Amino acid sequence: MLYATTLSLLALAFFSLASGTPSVASVYDCTKAKGVPIVKPGDSSFAELAEPFNLRLRYTPKVIVLPTTAQHISDAIICAGEEDGKIKIQARGGGHSYASFSSGGQDGSMIINLQNFQDIKLDKETNLVRVGGGVRLGNLAQGIYDQGKRALPHGTCPGVGIGGHATHGGYGYTSRTWGLALDTIVGLDVVLPNGTITYITDKQHPDIYWALRGASESFGVVYNFYMKTNPAPQKITYFQFHWNEILGSRQDFIDTFRHIQDFATNSSVIDERITFGLYIDGSTYRLTGSTFGPLDEFNEKIKPELFRTIKAPSSSTVESVDWIPFLISLSDQDSLAEPLTGYDKHDTFFAKSITVPESDGLSDAALGAFHDHINNDQNPESWYTIINLYGGPKSAVNAKTKEFASYAERNSLWVFQNYGVQTSSMPFIQKINDVILQAQPQTRFGAYINYVDPTLDAKTAHELYYGQETYEKLERIKKVVDPKMLFWNPQAIGA
Ligand SMILES: Cc1cc2nc3c(=O)[nH]c(=O)nc-3n(C[C@H](O)[C@H](O)[C@H](O)COP(=O)(O)OP(=O)(O)OC[C@H]3O[C@@H](n4cnc5c(N)ncnc54)[C@H](O)[C@@H]3O)c2cc1C
Ligand SMILES: *[C@@H]1O[C@H](CO)[C@@H](O)[C@H](O)[C@H]1NC(C)=O
Ligand SMILES: *[C@@H]1O[C@H](CO)[C@@H](O)[C@H](O)[C@H]1NC(C)=O
């Protein structure tokens, strides 16, 4: 037994020498020969550049590439490819992947960090904006406003990167009106897995265009996005209500949410101009939203229907605000500006999502089970659930089909994000999903890929994010575009 093991180890060592497997140093030699800027373990800036947003999942890349040109990206990909598929590649935009996939999702990857691709250029004729692959959302929102009073739909956190956000959905307060960030893309400057530098649209490489918008991590590096902007609204109506006291009463909890769900699907009060979400934790039950409609319309027509049949909220805010102050108030910061290098905000967390099909909504049984679980006495110190309205009457998110892009969540009413701080919160967060799914066994729930869940095996992840038909199409394109599986993370297409 011992003898056999020793022999096979020897054989293995001999085989890799004899077969001329490139030595560990070669990706470094190759990038050096081509003049590609890299950072490797031991270099002074390596530790900081390798740090993901989510410090719970740290991985050590083999090499971090810091390209300043598309040619650098192409050369780096060719160098990784020469290692025969052994070095996997991931682009890094803002680094906010919940699973640290932009650190590879495993040790030993090549990370192509886009921090030098920070240009934001609005074309005043076409109102298209060209956005570098490393731009963060706060700088983007401020940049297009300053250049031409324009706006895009996207999430609220200024540090999130456009690179991951807009290629896996990208939901924010204006998404029911303007769609997801992904829906505004009309073209992409990309370096493909074979090193080709190309511009991709619905006419040029339509398959890759479809695939990148939903699964960019598996198909190349986007170094510029071209996106359709909207005029920034002069004023937006913002509202917030608290019903904290219902948390303790099972019946009030069910009744309140059931009414909010009826309200959310009532086309005499809800159209594409309005959106809202619920924030729930151990002591808070809060509804926050906004509408492009005027304050009076909200107060006179919409609010009365929201409050009809349920208890009055314990606190209310309804106000009309300017666009940039609105974005700042959602950001929890003093300004939207983020540093171009040296971004250093982090959290240590675990999150899961649930997408709730419009056809089913949430049942009283699911709401009761959710209530009972979050009222148990073994809750982690810090957790929350956010339930955002993606669907409902006239939602722009659900106006698109699966032919439009590989991003496949186009019929969800609600999207849950269940978020807990530290590894110790994982069983509690997992159980939020479990109790809701078990209480509604007939419903086909999915998951939101921008809240990528590191605990899912690849097959389950693909089924929840894409469904079978979309996934199989992605897999066919992957085999053509990236046969060596260079672009990889544990849940990538083909993993
Ligand atoms: C604090 C916080 C707030 C958030 N708020 C929202 C929200 O309001 N709405 C919402 O929808 N989501 C939200 N998210 C989720 C967020 O949209 C995703 O985490 C998103 O994928 C992050 O993008 P990134 O570029 O920062 O991430 P990264 O970690 O850099 O990338 C994520 C994935 O995309 C790939 N990728 C990144 N850039 C490129 C590129 N240029 N070309 C090809 N592939 C690329 C990476 O390889 C990786 O697999 C939030 C996340 C956090 C941490
Ligand atoms: C929808 O809203 C209208 C206007 O407030 C109200 O009269 C009606 O009863 C609501 N419908 C449902 C199903 O709640
Ligand atoms: C690179 O890949 C693209 C997409 O699959 C393909 O169209 C192109 O011909 C390839 N280029 C080379 C040089 O192989």
Coordinates of C-alpha atoms and ligand atoms in Angstrom, one line a residue:
M1 CA 0.0 0.0 0.0
L2 CA 2.7 2.4 1.1
Y3 CA 4.9 1.2 -1.7
A4 CA 2.2 1.8 -4.3
T5 CA 1.5 5.4 -3.1
T6 CA 5.2 6.3 -3.1
L7 CA 5.6 4.9 -6.6
S8 CA 2.6 6.8 -8.0
L9 CA 3.9 10.0 -6.4
L10 CA 7.2 9.4 -8.0
A11 CA 5.6 8.7 -11.3
L12 CA 3.5 11.8 -11.0
A13 CA 6.6 13.9 -10.3
F14 CA 8.5 12.3 -13.2
F15 CA 5.5 12.7 -15.5
S16 CA 5.1 16.4 -15.0
L17 CA 8.8 17.0 -15.6
A18 CA 8.9 14.7 -18.6
S19 CA 5.8 16.1 -20.2
G20 CA 7.3 19.6 -20.0
T21 CA 4.5 21.1 -17.9
P22 CA 5.5 24.8 -17.6
S23 CA 7.2 25.6 -14.4
V24 CA 5.4 27.7 -11.8
A25 CA 7.3 30.8 -12.9
S26 CA 6.2 30.8 -16.5
V27 CA 3.1 32.9 -16.3
Y28 CA 5.3 35.5 -14.6
D29 CA 7.9 35.2 -17.4
C30 CA 5.3 35.3 -20.1
T31 CA 3.6 38.5 -18.8
K32 CA 7.0 40.1 -18.2
A33 CA 8.1 39.4 -21.7
K34 CA 5.0 41.0 -23.1
G35 CA 5.3 44.0 -20.7
V36 CA 2.0 43.3 -18.9
P37 CA 1.8 45.0 -15.5
I38 CA 1.3 42.4 -12.8
V39 CA 1.5 42.0 -9.0
K40 CA 2.4 38.6 -7.5
P41 CA 2.5 37.1 -4.0
G42 CA 5.3 38.8 -2.0
D43 CA 5.0 42.1 -3.8
S44 CA 4.2 45.0 -1.5
S45 CA 0.8 45.8 -2.9
F46 CA -0.3 42.2 -3.3
A47 CA -2.1 41.7 0.0
E48 CA -4.3 44.8 -0.4
L49 CA -5.1 44.1 -4.1
A50 CA -6.0 40.5 -3.3
E51 CA -8.5 41.5 -0.6
P52 CA -12.1 40.9 -1.5
F53 CA -15.0 43.0 -0.2
N54 CA -16.2 39.9 1.7
L55 CA -13.4 39.1 4.1
R56 CA -15.1 35.9 5.1
L57 CA -13.9 34.4 1.8
R58 CA -10.3 35.2 1.1
Y59 CA -8.4 33.5 -1.8
T60 CA -4.8 33.9 -2.9
P61 CA -4.4 34.5 -6.6
K62 CA -1.3 33.3 -8.5
V63 CA -1.1 36.6 -10.3
I64 CA -3.0 39.9 -10.3
V65 CA -2.9 41.7 -13.6
L66 CA -3.2 45.5 -13.6
P67 CA -3.8 46.3 -17.3
T68 CA -3.9 49.8 -18.7
T69 CA -4.7 48.7 -22.3
A70 CA -6.9 46.1 -23.9
Q71 CA -3.7 44.6 -25.4
H72 CA -2.4 44.0 -21.8
I73 CA -5.6 42.1 -21.1
S74 CA -5.3 40.1 -24.3
D75 CA -1.6 39.3 -23.6
A76 CA -2.4 38.2 -20.0
I77 CA -5.1 35.8 -21.2
I78 CA -2.8 34.3 -23.8
C79 CA -0.1 33.8 -21.0
A80 CA -2.7 32.0 -18.8
G81 CA -3.8 29.9 -21.7
E82 CA -0.3 28.7 -22.3
E83 CA -0.5 26.9 -18.9
D84 CA -3.0 24.5 -20.6
G85 CA -6.1 25.5 -18.7
K86 CA -4.4 25.1 -15.3
I87 CA -4.6 28.8 -14.4
K88 CA -8.1 30.0 -14.3
I89 CA -9.1 33.6 -15.0
Q90 CA -11.6 36.0 -13.4
A91 CA -12.0 39.7 -14.1
R92 CA -12.4 42.0 -11.2
G93 CA -14.6 45.1 -11.3
G94 CA -15.5 46.5 -7.9
G95 CA -14.7 43.3 -6.1
H96 CA -18.1 43.1 -4.4
S97 CA -18.9 39.4 -5.3
Y98 CA -20.6 37.8 -2.3
A99 CA -18.6 34.7 -3.0
S100 CA -15.3 36.5 -3.7
F101 CA -15.4 35.1 -7.3
S102 CA -13.4 38.1 -8.5
S103 CA -10.6 36.7 -6.3
G104 CA -11.1 33.4 -8.3
G105 CA -13.3 31.6 -5.8
Q106 CA -10.3 29.4 -5.2
D107 CA -6.5 29.9 -4.7
G108 CA -4.1 30.2 -7.6
S109 CA -6.1 32.1 -10.2
M110 CA -5.2 35.0 -12.6
I111 CA -7.2 38.1 -11.5
I112 CA -7.5 40.8 -14.2
N113 CA -8.1 43.9 -12.0
L114 CA -9.8 46.7 -14.0
Q115 CA -9.0 49.5 -11.7
N116 CA -7.2 51.5 -14.5
F117 CA -10.4 51.4 -16.6
Q118 CA -12.2 54.3 -14.9
D119 CA -13.3 56.5 -17.8
I120 CA -16.9 57.7 -18.0
K121 CA -17.8 59.5 -21.2
L122 CA -21.2 60.7 -22.1
D123 CA -22.1 61.3 -25.7
K124 CA -24.5 64.2 -25.7
E125 CA -25.8 63.4 -29.2
T126 CA -26.8 59.8 -28.6
N127 CA -27.0 60.0 -24.7
L128 CA -25.0 56.8 -24.6
V129 CA -22.3 56.6 -22.0
R130 CA -19.1 54.7 -22.3
V131 CA -18.2 53.3 -18.9
G132 CA -14.8 51.6 -18.1
G133 CA -15.0 48.1 -16.7
G134 CA -13.6 49.2 -13.4
V135 CA -16.0 52.1 -12.6
R136 CA -17.9 52.1 -9.3
L137 CA -21.6 52.9 -9.2
G138 CA -21.2 56.1 -7.1
N139 CA -18.6 57.6 -9.5
L140 CA -20.8 56.6 -12.5
A141 CA -24.0 58.2 -11.1
Q142 CA -22.2 61.5 -10.2
G143 CA -20.2 61.4 -13.5
I144 CA -23.2 61.2 -15.9
Y145 CA -25.1 63.7 -13.8
D146 CA -22.3 66.2 -14.0
Q147 CA -21.7 65.6 -17.7
G148 CA -25.3 66.0 -18.8
K149 CA -27.8 65.6 -16.0
R150 CA -28.3 61.9 -17.0
A151 CA -29.0 58.8 -14.9
L152 CA -29.0 55.0 -15.1
P153 CA -30.8 52.3 -13.1
H154 CA -28.5 50.5 -10.6
G155 CA -28.0 49.5 -7.0
T156 CA -27.5 51.9 -4.1
C157 CA -24.1 51.1 -2.8
P158 CA -21.5 53.5 -4.4
G159 CA -18.6 51.0 -4.0
V160 CA -20.1 48.2 -6.1
G161 CA -18.5 47.9 -9.5
I162 CA -20.4 48.2 -12.9
G163 CA -18.4 45.1 -14.1
G164 CA -20.1 42.5 -12.0
H165 CA -23.3 44.5 -11.3
A166 CA -24.4 45.2 -14.9
T167 CA -23.5 41.8 -16.2
H168 CA -25.5 39.9 -13.6
G169 CA -28.7 42.1 -13.3
G170 CA -28.3 45.3 -11.4
Y171 CA -31.4 46.3 -9.5
G172 CA -32.1 49.7 -7.9
Y173 CA -34.9 52.1 -7.1
T174 CA -35.4 53.1 -10.7
S175 CA -35.4 49.5 -12.1
R176 CA -39.2 49.1 -12.3
T177 CA -39.1 52.2 -14.6
W178 CA -35.8 51.9 -16.5
G179 CA -35.0 48.2 -16.1
L180 CA -31.9 46.6 -14.7
A181 CA -28.5 48.1 -15.2
L182 CA -28.0 45.1 -17.6
D183 CA -30.9 46.2 -19.7
T184 CA -29.3 49.5 -20.6
I185 CA -26.3 47.9 -22.3
V186 CA -26.1 48.3 -26.1
G187 CA -22.5 47.3 -26.7
L188 CA -19.4 46.1 -25.0
D189 CA -15.7 46.3 -25.6
V190 CA -14.4 42.8 -24.7
V191 CA -11.3 40.7 -24.7
L192 CA -12.4 37.1 -25.4
P193 CA -10.9 33.9 -23.9
N194 CA -8.8 33.5 -27.1
G195 CA -7.3 36.9 -26.6
T196 CA -9.3 38.6 -29.4
I197 CA -10.1 42.2 -28.7
T198 CA -13.6 43.0 -30.1
Y199 CA -16.7 45.2 -29.9
I200 CA -19.8 43.2 -29.2
T201 CA -23.5 44.1 -29.9
D202 CA -26.7 42.4 -30.9
K203 CA -25.3 42.4 -34.5
Q204 CA -21.7 41.5 -33.9
H205 CA -21.3 38.2 -32.1
P206 CA -25.0 38.1 -31.0
D207 CA -24.5 34.8 -29.1
I208 CA -21.6 36.3 -27.0
Y209 CA -23.6 39.5 -26.6
W210 CA -26.5 37.4 -25.1
A211 CA -24.2 35.3 -22.9
L212 CA -22.1 38.2 -21.5
R213 CA -25.3 39.9 -20.2
G214 CA -25.9 37.3 -17.4
A215 CA -22.7 35.4 -17.3
S216 CA -19.7 37.7 -18.1
E217 CA -17.5 35.9 -15.7
S218 CA -17.4 32.9 -18.1
F219 CA -17.0 34.6 -21.4
G220 CA -14.3 37.3 -21.2
V221 CA -13.3 40.7 -19.8
V222 CA -15.5 43.7 -20.5
Y223 CA -13.3 46.7 -20.5
N224 CA -16.0 49.2 -21.6
F225 CA -19.7 49.2 -21.4
Y226 CA -21.9 51.3 -23.7
M227 CA -25.2 52.1 -21.9
K228 CA -28.4 54.0 -22.7
T229 CA -28.9 56.8 -20.2
N230 CA -32.1 58.6 -19.1
P231 CA -32.7 62.2 -18.1
A232 CA -32.2 62.5 -14.3
P233 CA -35.6 63.4 -12.8
Q234 CA -35.8 66.9 -11.3
K235 CA -37.6 65.6 -8.3
I236 CA -38.3 62.2 -6.9
T237 CA -40.8 61.3 -4.2
Y238 CA -39.3 59.3 -1.4
F239 CA -41.2 57.5 1.3
Q240 CA -40.5 55.4 4.3
F241 CA -42.8 53.8 6.9
H242 CA -42.1 51.7 10.0
W243 CA -44.3 49.0 11.5
N244 CA -41.7 47.6 14.0
E245 CA -44.4 46.6 16.5
I246 CA -45.9 43.9 14.2
L247 CA -42.7 41.8 14.4
G248 CA -43.9 40.2 17.6
S249 CA -47.4 39.2 16.4
R250 CA -47.7 36.3 14.0
Q251 CA -51.1 37.4 12.7
D252 CA -50.2 41.1 12.2
F253 CA -47.0 40.0 10.4
I254 CA -48.9 37.8 8.0
D255 CA -51.8 40.3 7.5
T256 CA -49.4 43.3 6.9
F257 CA -47.3 41.5 4.3
R258 CA -50.3 40.0 2.6
H259 CA -51.8 43.5 2.2
I260 CA -48.5 44.9 1.0
Q261 CA -48.4 42.1 -1.6
D262 CA -52.0 42.9 -2.7
F263 CA -51.0 46.5 -2.9
A264 CA -47.9 45.7 -4.9
T265 CA -49.9 43.8 -7.5
N266 CA -52.8 46.3 -7.7
S267 CA -52.7 48.0 -11.1
S268 CA -55.0 50.9 -10.0
V269 CA -52.2 52.2 -7.7
I270 CA -49.0 50.6 -9.0
D271 CA -47.4 51.3 -12.4
E272 CA -43.8 51.4 -13.6
R273 CA -43.0 54.7 -11.9
I274 CA -43.0 53.4 -8.3
T275 CA -40.9 50.9 -6.4
F276 CA -40.3 49.8 -2.9
G277 CA -38.8 47.2 -0.6
L278 CA -39.1 45.9 2.9
Y279 CA -36.2 45.8 5.4
I280 CA -36.7 43.4 8.3
D281 CA -34.4 42.5 11.2
G282 CA -34.8 41.6 14.8
S283 CA -36.4 44.9 15.7
T284 CA -37.2 46.7 12.4
Y285 CA -40.0 46.3 9.9
R286 CA -39.6 49.1 7.4
L287 CA -41.0 49.9 3.9
T288 CA -38.9 52.3 1.8
G289 CA -39.5 53.3 -1.7
S290 CA -39.8 56.1 -4.3
T291 CA -41.8 57.2 -7.2
F292 CA -41.2 59.4 -10.2
G293 CA -44.8 60.7 -9.7
P294 CA -45.4 63.8 -7.7
L295 CA -45.8 64.0 -3.9
D296 CA -49.5 64.9 -4.1
E297 CA -50.4 61.9 -6.2
F298 CA -48.6 59.6 -3.7
N299 CA -50.2 61.2 -0.7
E300 CA -53.7 61.3 -2.1
K301 CA -54.0 58.2 -4.2
I302 CA -51.2 55.7 -3.4
K303 CA -50.6 56.0 0.3
P304 CA -54.3 55.6 1.3
E305 CA -54.4 52.2 -0.5
L306 CA -51.1 51.1 1.2
F307 CA -52.6 51.9 4.6
R308 CA -56.1 50.5 3.9
T309 CA -56.9 47.5 6.1
I310 CA -53.6 47.5 8.1
K311 CA -52.4 49.3 11.2
A312 CA -51.1 52.8 10.8
P313 CA -47.3 52.9 10.7
S314 CA -45.5 54.1 13.9
S315 CA -43.4 56.5 11.8
S316 CA -43.8 58.0 8.3
T317 CA -41.7 60.1 6.0
V318 CA -42.9 61.3 2.6
E319 CA -40.8 64.0 0.8
S320 CA -39.8 65.3 -2.5
V321 CA -36.1 65.3 -3.1
D322 CA -33.5 66.2 -5.8
W323 CA -31.8 63.4 -7.7
I324 CA -28.3 63.4 -6.4
P325 CA -29.3 64.1 -2.7
F326 CA -31.7 61.1 -3.2
L327 CA -28.9 58.8 -4.3
I328 CA -26.7 60.1 -1.5
S329 CA -29.4 59.4 1.1
L330 CA -29.8 55.8 -0.2
S331 CA -26.0 55.3 -0.1
D332 CA -25.5 55.9 3.7
Q333 CA -22.5 58.0 2.8
D334 CA -21.8 61.8 2.6
S335 CA -21.1 61.7 -1.1
L336 CA -21.2 59.3 -4.0
A337 CA -17.5 59.6 -4.7
E338 CA -15.2 56.6 -4.4
P339 CA -11.5 56.4 -4.7
L340 CA -10.1 55.1 -8.0
T341 CA -7.5 53.1 -6.2
G342 CA -7.1 51.8 -2.7
Y343 CA -10.8 51.2 -2.1
D344 CA -10.8 49.7 1.4
K345 CA -14.3 49.0 2.7
H346 CA -15.2 45.5 3.7
D347 CA -17.7 43.3 5.4
T348 CA -17.5 39.7 6.7
F349 CA -20.8 38.0 5.8
F350 CA -22.9 35.3 4.3
A351 CA -26.0 35.9 2.2
K352 CA -28.6 34.0 0.3
S353 CA -31.4 35.1 -2.0
I354 CA -34.9 33.8 -3.0
T355 CA -36.8 35.0 -6.0
V356 CA -40.5 34.6 -5.7
P357 CA -42.4 34.0 -8.9
E358 CA -45.1 36.5 -9.8
S359 CA -47.6 33.8 -10.5
D360 CA -47.4 32.5 -6.9
G361 CA -46.4 35.3 -4.5
L362 CA -45.8 34.5 -0.9
S363 CA -48.4 32.3 0.9
D364 CA -49.6 32.9 4.4
A365 CA -47.9 29.6 5.4
A366 CA -44.5 30.9 4.1
L367 CA -45.0 34.2 5.9
G368 CA -45.9 32.4 9.1
A369 CA -42.9 30.2 8.9
F370 CA -40.6 33.1 8.2
H371 CA -42.1 35.0 11.2
D372 CA -41.6 32.0 13.5
H373 CA -38.0 31.5 12.5
I374 CA -36.9 35.1 12.9
N375 CA -38.6 35.3 16.3
N376 CA -36.7 32.4 17.7
D377 CA -34.1 33.1 20.4
Q378 CA -31.1 31.8 18.7
N379 CA -30.7 34.6 16.1
P380 CA -27.3 35.9 15.3
E381 CA -26.4 39.4 16.5
S382 CA -26.5 41.0 13.1
W383 CA -28.7 39.9 10.3
Y384 CA -31.3 41.4 8.0
T385 CA -33.7 40.5 5.2
I386 CA -34.5 42.9 2.3
I387 CA -37.5 42.0 0.1
N388 CA -37.5 44.1 -3.0
L389 CA -40.3 44.5 -5.6
Y390 CA -39.0 43.4 -9.0
G391 CA -42.4 42.6 -10.6
G392 CA -45.9 43.9 -10.3
P393 CA -47.9 46.0 -12.9
K394 CA -45.8 47.4 -15.8
S395 CA -42.4 46.5 -14.3
A396 CA -39.7 47.2 -16.8
V397 CA -37.6 44.3 -15.2
N398 CA -40.1 41.7 -16.3
A399 CA -40.8 43.3 -19.7
K400 CA -37.7 41.5 -21.1
T401 CA -37.6 37.9 -22.3
K402 CA -35.0 35.1 -22.1
E403 CA -34.0 35.8 -25.7
F404 CA -33.0 39.3 -24.8
A405 CA -30.1 38.3 -22.5
S406 CA -28.9 35.2 -20.5
Y407 CA -29.9 36.9 -17.3
A408 CA -33.0 34.8 -16.7
E409 CA -35.0 36.2 -13.7
R410 CA -37.8 37.9 -15.6
N411 CA -40.9 36.8 -13.7
S412 CA -40.2 37.4 -10.1
L413 CA -42.5 39.5 -7.9
W414 CA -40.2 39.7 -4.9
V415 CA -36.5 39.1 -4.5
F416 CA -35.2 38.3 -1.0
Q417 CA -31.8 39.0 0.3
N418 CA -31.0 37.3 3.6
Y419 CA -27.8 38.6 5.0
G420 CA -25.9 37.7 8.2
V421 CA -22.6 38.9 9.5
Q422 CA -19.8 36.4 10.3
T423 CA -19.7 32.7 9.5
S424 CA -21.7 32.0 12.7
S425 CA -24.8 33.4 11.1
M426 CA -24.8 30.8 8.3
P427 CA -27.2 28.3 9.8
F428 CA -29.8 31.0 10.7
I429 CA -29.6 32.5 7.2
Q430 CA -29.8 29.1 5.5
K431 CA -32.9 28.4 7.6
I432 CA -34.7 31.5 6.4
N433 CA -34.5 30.0 2.9
D434 CA -35.4 26.5 4.1
V435 CA -38.6 27.5 6.0
I436 CA -40.0 29.6 3.2
L437 CA -39.3 27.0 0.5
Q438 CA -40.7 24.2 2.7
A439 CA -43.9 26.1 3.5
Q440 CA -44.5 26.6 -0.3
P441 CA -43.4 23.3 -1.9
Q442 CA -45.5 23.8 -5.0
T443 CA -43.6 27.0 -5.9
R444 CA -40.5 27.1 -8.1
F445 CA -38.4 29.6 -6.3
G446 CA -35.1 30.8 -7.9
A447 CA -32.1 32.9 -6.8
Y448 CA -30.6 36.2 -7.9
I449 CA -27.1 35.8 -9.3
N450 CA -25.8 39.2 -8.2
Y451 CA -26.3 37.8 -4.6
V452 CA -24.2 34.8 -5.6
D453 CA -24.3 32.1 -3.0
P454 CA -21.0 30.3 -2.4
T455 CA -22.7 27.3 -0.7
L456 CA -24.5 26.1 -3.8
D457 CA -23.0 23.4 -5.9
A458 CA -22.6 24.3 -9.5
K459 CA -25.5 22.3 -10.8
T460 CA -28.0 23.8 -8.2
A461 CA -26.6 27.3 -8.9
H462 CA -27.2 27.0 -12.6
E463 CA -30.7 25.7 -12.1
L464 CA -31.6 28.5 -9.7
Y465 CA -30.0 31.3 -11.6
Y466 CA -30.7 30.3 -15.2
G467 CA -33.1 27.4 -15.5
Q468 CA -32.4 24.5 -17.7
E469 CA -33.0 26.0 -21.2
T470 CA -30.9 29.1 -20.7
Y471 CA -28.2 27.2 -19.0
E472 CA -27.9 24.7 -21.8
K473 CA -27.6 27.5 -24.4
L474 CA -24.9 29.1 -22.3
E475 CA -23.0 25.8 -22.1
R476 CA -23.1 25.5 -25.9
I477 CA -21.7 29.0 -26.4
K478 CA -19.1 28.3 -23.7
K479 CA -17.8 25.3 -25.6
V480 CA -17.1 27.4 -28.6
V481 CA -15.8 30.6 -27.0
D482 CA -13.8 29.1 -24.2
P483 CA -13.1 25.4 -24.9
K484 CA -10.2 25.3 -22.4
M485 CA -12.4 26.7 -19.6
L486 CA -10.0 29.5 -18.8
F487 CA -12.7 31.7 -17.4
W488 CA -13.8 29.8 -14.3
N489 CA -15.1 30.1 -10.8
P490 CA -16.8 27.3 -8.8
Q491 CA -20.2 28.2 -10.4
A492 CA -19.1 29.4 -13.8
I493 CA -20.8 28.1 -17.0
G494 CA -19.5 24.5 -17.5
A495 CA -18.1 24.2 -13.9
Ligands
LIG1 C1 -22.6 46.4 -0.2 C2 -23.3 45.8 -1.4 C3 -24.4 46.4 -1.9 C4 -25.1 45.8 -3.0 N1 -26.2 46.4 -3.5 C5 -26.9 45.9 -4.6 C6 -28.0 46.5 -5.1 O1 -28.6 47.5 -4.6 N2 -28.6 45.9 -6.2 C7 -28.1 44.8 -6.8 O2 -28.6 44.3 -7.8 N3 -27.0 44.2 -6.3 C8 -26.3 44.7 -5.2 N4 -25.2 44.1 -4.7 C9 -24.7 43.0 -5.4 C10 -23.7 43.4 -6.6 O3 -24.5 43.8 -7.7 C11 -22.8 42.2 -7.0 O4 -22.1 41.8 -5.9 C12 -22.0 42.6 -8.2 O5 -21.7 41.4 -9.0 C13 -20.7 43.2 -7.8 O6 -20.0 43.7 -8.9 P1 -18.4 44.1 -8.7 O7 -17.9 44.5 -10.1 O8 -18.3 45.0 -7.6 O9 -17.9 42.6 -8.3 P2 -16.7 41.7 -8.7 O10 -16.5 40.9 -7.4 O11 -15.6 42.5 -9.2 O12 -17.3 40.8 -9.8 C14 -18.4 39.9 -9.7 C15 -18.3 38.8 -10.8 O13 -18.4 39.5 -12.1 C16 -17.3 39.3 -12.9 N5 -16.9 40.6 -13.5 C17 -16.6 41.7 -12.8 N6 -16.3 42.7 -13.7 C18 -16.2 42.1 -14.9 C19 -15.9 42.6 -16.2 N7 -15.5 43.9 -16.4 N8 -15.9 41.7 -17.2 C20 -16.3 40.4 -17.0 N9 -16.6 39.9 -15.8 C21 -16.6 40.8 -14.8 C22 -16.2 38.8 -11.9 O14 -15.3 37.9 -12.5 C23 -17.0 38.1 -10.8 O15 -17.3 36.7 -11.2 C24 -24.6 44.7 -3.6 C25 -23.4 44.1 -3.1 C26 -22.8 44.7 -2.0 C27 -21.5 44.0 -1.5
LIG2 C1 -56.8 48.3 -5.6 O1 -56.8 49.6 -5.2 C2 -58.0 50.3 -5.3 C3 -57.8 51.8 -5.1 O2 -57.4 52.0 -3.8 C4 -59.0 49.6 -4.4 O3 -60.3 50.2 -4.5 C5 -59.1 48.1 -4.7 O4 -59.9 47.5 -3.7 C6 -57.7 47.5 -4.6 N1 -57.8 46.1 -5.1 C7 -57.4 45.1 -4.4 C8 -57.5 43.7 -5.0 O5 -56.9 45.2 -3.3
LIG3 C1 -11.7 34.0 -31.1 O1 -13.0 33.7 -30.7 C2 -14.1 34.3 -31.4 C3 -15.4 33.9 -30.7 O2 -15.5 32.5 -30.6 C4 -14.0 33.8 -32.9 O3 -15.0 34.4 -33.6 C5 -12.6 34.2 -33.5 O4 -12.5 33.7 -34.8 C6 -11.5 33.6 -32.6 N1 -10.3 34.1 -33.1 C7 -9.2 33.3 -33.3 C8 -8.0 34.0 -33.8 O5 -9.3 32.1 -33.1

